[in-house]
Amino acid sequence: MAFIRAVLYYLLVALALCITGLPFMFIVGGIFGKWQYSTKICVVFFRLMFKLFGIKVVVEGKENIPDHKQFVIVANHQSFLDINVIWPSIAITAFIAKADLWKIPVFGWVLNHIGCIPVHKNPRKNVGMGEMVKKRLEQDYTISVFPEGHRSADGRMLPFQNGIFKMAKENALPLLPVTLVYTGKRLSKTRWALTPGITKVIIHPLQTPESFADKTAVQLRDDIHDIIESALPYRKEA
């Protein structure tokens, strides 16, 4: 049954993108020129999907969400569900992701138009990415990034890569640390299985450029890693 639920979940997401998502994007982005709001439909869609598949999303720390949209969400990464829960819990968001995703037909076009930013394997191609993120924020986008680089298989956090923290220092980017709990249990990375139950989105206080002005990028990276990891069950039980 868990296998069938997972297949249905992925299938419904793909169908919704093609049947409803693309026309909505075209109207909001193509006609009205508001590409930064073209994924707003995802908020309603994923709330419905979570009800349909028995996933209850508990959000803690809503008071820490800034009134403006100009910030970068920094979160741990366990599951395909991670972005799905961020949209209805925090903000509609573009994200920084590996460039290979842009090669997927249709999906690559969508990523391009909703403000997502590719990370290339060749570091030379990533030059100027911090300025690009800053420009997106100025255009009223919210950006999400998963600094582990790929999904954790067991829910334990992997070390963070340096990129977003260097960019934050160089371009004065505000960072919002977010802990995602149990998304990997609900929709597994290691097997095709979706299991109903609770996920948690824990939103920590915003880290402003002023608050980390005296820190190096490495210190900022490690501090935010510790903030996010502190709310995971295995750290609380230690």
XYZ file of C-alpha atoms in Angstrom:
238
model
C 0.000 0.000 0.000
C 2.831 2.418 0.855
C 4.312 1.781 -2.596
C 0.996 2.510 -4.309
C 0.576 5.722 -2.288
C 4.042 6.895 -3.357
C 3.362 6.176 -7.024
C 0.024 7.992 -6.836
C 1.619 10.965 -5.092
C 4.306 11.446 -7.740
C 1.786 10.837 -10.526
C -0.686 13.401 -9.191
C 2.072 15.990 -8.785
C 3.150 15.456 -12.412
C -0.420 15.583 -13.733
C -1.254 18.686 -11.705
C 1.834 20.444 -13.050
C 0.810 19.779 -16.646
C -2.972 20.216 -16.372
C -3.304 23.019 -13.820
C 0.138 24.356 -12.945
C 1.338 25.320 -16.415
C -1.849 27.232 -17.377
C -1.797 29.055 -14.012
C 1.857 29.952 -14.503
C 1.164 31.213 -18.006
C -1.653 33.461 -16.807
C 0.116 34.864 -13.734
C 3.606 35.008 -15.225
C 3.171 35.175 -18.978
C 0.178 37.499 -19.136
C 0.492 39.561 -15.944
C 4.280 39.365 -15.660
C 4.219 38.208 -12.005
C 6.411 35.126 -12.269
C 7.367 35.385 -8.579
C 3.729 34.580 -7.704
C 3.191 31.942 -10.379
C 3.547 29.026 -7.933
C 0.947 30.363 -5.513
C -1.378 27.587 -6.645
C 1.036 25.127 -4.993
C -0.117 26.287 -1.559
C -3.678 25.098 -2.170
C -2.605 22.036 -4.137
C -0.251 20.630 -1.505
C -2.683 21.289 1.335
C -5.196 19.152 -0.568
C -2.571 16.501 -1.288
C -1.580 16.275 2.366
C -5.214 15.761 3.389
C -5.688 13.159 0.670
C -2.589 11.185 1.693
C -2.974 11.580 5.472
C 0.030 13.843 6.029
C -0.409 16.311 8.900
C 1.972 19.276 8.781
C 2.642 20.915 12.151
C 4.306 24.335 11.938
C 6.219 25.774 14.898
C 7.712 29.270 15.033
C 5.382 31.027 12.592
C 6.140 34.268 14.430
C 9.686 34.059 13.021
C 8.531 34.389 9.403
C 9.425 37.922 8.208
C 6.604 40.113 6.918
C 8.559 40.688 3.696
C 9.428 37.935 1.213
C 13.069 38.894 0.774
C 14.914 36.121 2.606
C 16.612 32.793 1.961
C 15.201 29.669 3.620
C 18.019 27.336 4.707
C 16.750 23.848 5.576
C 17.825 20.253 6.083
C 16.953 17.842 3.281
C 15.323 14.426 3.687
C 12.674 14.018 1.018
C 10.910 15.134 -2.146
C 8.310 16.417 0.339
C 10.624 19.137 1.647
C 9.756 21.831 -0.899
C 6.139 20.609 -0.857
C 5.751 21.424 2.847
C 7.661 24.729 2.649
C 5.209 26.276 0.158
C 2.079 26.113 2.356
C 3.946 26.460 5.681
C 6.265 29.430 5.080
C 6.125 31.063 1.647
C 5.860 30.397 -2.062
C 9.459 29.947 -3.043
C 11.950 29.421 -5.798
C 14.974 27.321 -4.941
C 18.621 26.669 -5.659
C 19.087 23.185 -7.133
C 21.479 21.062 -9.178
C 21.660 22.097 -12.823
C 20.815 18.573 -14.069
C 17.154 19.220 -13.172
C 17.000 21.836 -15.916
C 17.556 19.056 -18.474
C 14.186 17.461 -17.658
C 11.640 18.351 -20.384
C 8.929 20.801 -19.248
C 10.230 20.764 -15.662
C 13.380 22.621 -16.699
C 11.255 25.317 -18.349
C 9.184 25.621 -15.171
C 12.300 25.994 -12.984
C 13.629 28.718 -15.257
C 10.437 30.738 -15.151
C 9.653 30.525 -11.424
C 12.997 32.041 -10.479
C 14.986 28.940 -9.531
C 18.788 29.090 -9.732
C 20.938 26.187 -11.012
C 24.108 24.992 -9.285
C 26.639 23.632 -11.786
C 29.264 20.975 -11.144
C 31.836 23.291 -12.695
C 32.450 26.011 -10.057
C 33.307 28.545 -12.770
C 29.715 28.444 -13.981
C 28.509 29.414 -10.494
C 30.376 32.721 -10.436
C 27.958 35.568 -9.720
C 25.326 33.316 -8.133
C 25.216 35.413 -4.967
C 24.379 38.514 -6.997
C 21.686 36.511 -8.779
C 20.138 35.464 -5.449
C 20.200 39.062 -4.244
C 18.511 40.208 -7.448
C 15.788 37.576 -7.019
C 15.122 38.801 -3.463
C 14.876 42.377 -4.709
C 12.287 41.150 -7.224
C 10.161 39.873 -4.296
C 11.118 36.200 -4.538
C 11.787 33.970 -1.562
C 14.591 31.480 -2.202
C 15.062 28.060 -0.570
C 18.311 26.115 -0.369
C 19.346 22.745 1.070
C 23.066 23.106 1.886
C 23.583 19.387 2.493
C 23.568 19.054 -1.283
C 21.436 15.909 -1.347
C 18.881 14.135 0.784
C 19.817 12.384 4.011
C 18.926 8.691 3.930
C 18.351 8.282 7.680
C 17.207 11.749 8.821
C 20.573 12.634 10.352
C 21.966 15.852 8.959
C 24.968 15.804 6.653
C 27.659 18.518 6.722
C 26.698 21.767 5.003
C 28.425 22.985 1.873
C 29.844 26.502 1.966
C 28.139 28.150 -1.005
C 25.082 29.902 0.412
C 27.004 31.116 3.453
C 29.714 32.724 1.355
C 26.975 34.330 -0.724
C 25.205 35.556 2.401
C 28.375 37.216 3.663
C 29.295 38.779 0.326
C 25.797 39.963 -0.613
C 24.148 40.640 2.781
C 21.478 37.933 2.391
C 19.110 37.328 5.356
C 18.882 33.612 6.189
C 15.890 31.856 7.764
C 16.923 28.508 9.331
C 14.216 25.836 9.092
C 14.169 22.301 10.481
C 12.099 19.734 8.589
C 11.163 16.733 10.726
C 9.859 13.331 9.568
C 9.511 14.272 5.859
C 11.817 11.336 5.111
C 9.564 9.024 7.097
C 6.507 10.179 5.189
C 8.057 9.928 1.694
C 11.261 7.928 1.703
C 14.435 8.624 -0.268
C 15.589 5.007 -0.126
C 12.413 3.238 -1.281
C 9.121 3.952 -3.024
C 6.911 4.356 0.011
C 4.584 7.044 1.340
C 3.375 6.615 4.921
C 0.655 8.811 6.488
C 1.541 10.685 9.664
C 2.983 13.898 11.066
C 5.702 16.123 9.640
C 6.995 19.215 11.422
C 8.269 22.510 10.076
C 10.228 24.341 12.776
C 11.049 27.943 11.883
C 13.947 29.523 13.755
C 14.658 33.259 14.164
C 15.868 35.114 11.077
C 19.632 35.550 10.833
C 20.142 39.080 9.498
C 23.374 40.252 7.824
C 23.953 42.475 10.861
C 23.711 39.515 13.229
C 26.486 37.589 11.461
C 28.641 40.548 10.361
C 31.489 39.490 12.695
C 31.398 35.817 11.704
C 33.284 34.128 8.908
C 31.326 32.179 6.303
C 32.503 28.936 7.946
C 31.353 30.073 11.389
C 27.996 31.112 9.934
C 27.678 27.732 8.192
C 28.388 25.783 11.376
C 26.147 27.976 13.555
C 23.152 27.568 11.240
C 23.814 23.834 10.907
C 23.692 23.579 14.723
C 20.493 25.657 14.928
C 18.704 23.443 12.418
C 20.040 20.166 13.814
C 19.129 21.117 17.395
C 15.416 20.608 16.637
C 15.781 17.129 15.122
C 14.569 14.222 17.287
C 17.924 12.456 17.562
C 19.532 15.623 18.965
C 16.714 16.176 21.459
C 16.986 12.575 22.645
C 20.781 12.722 23.084
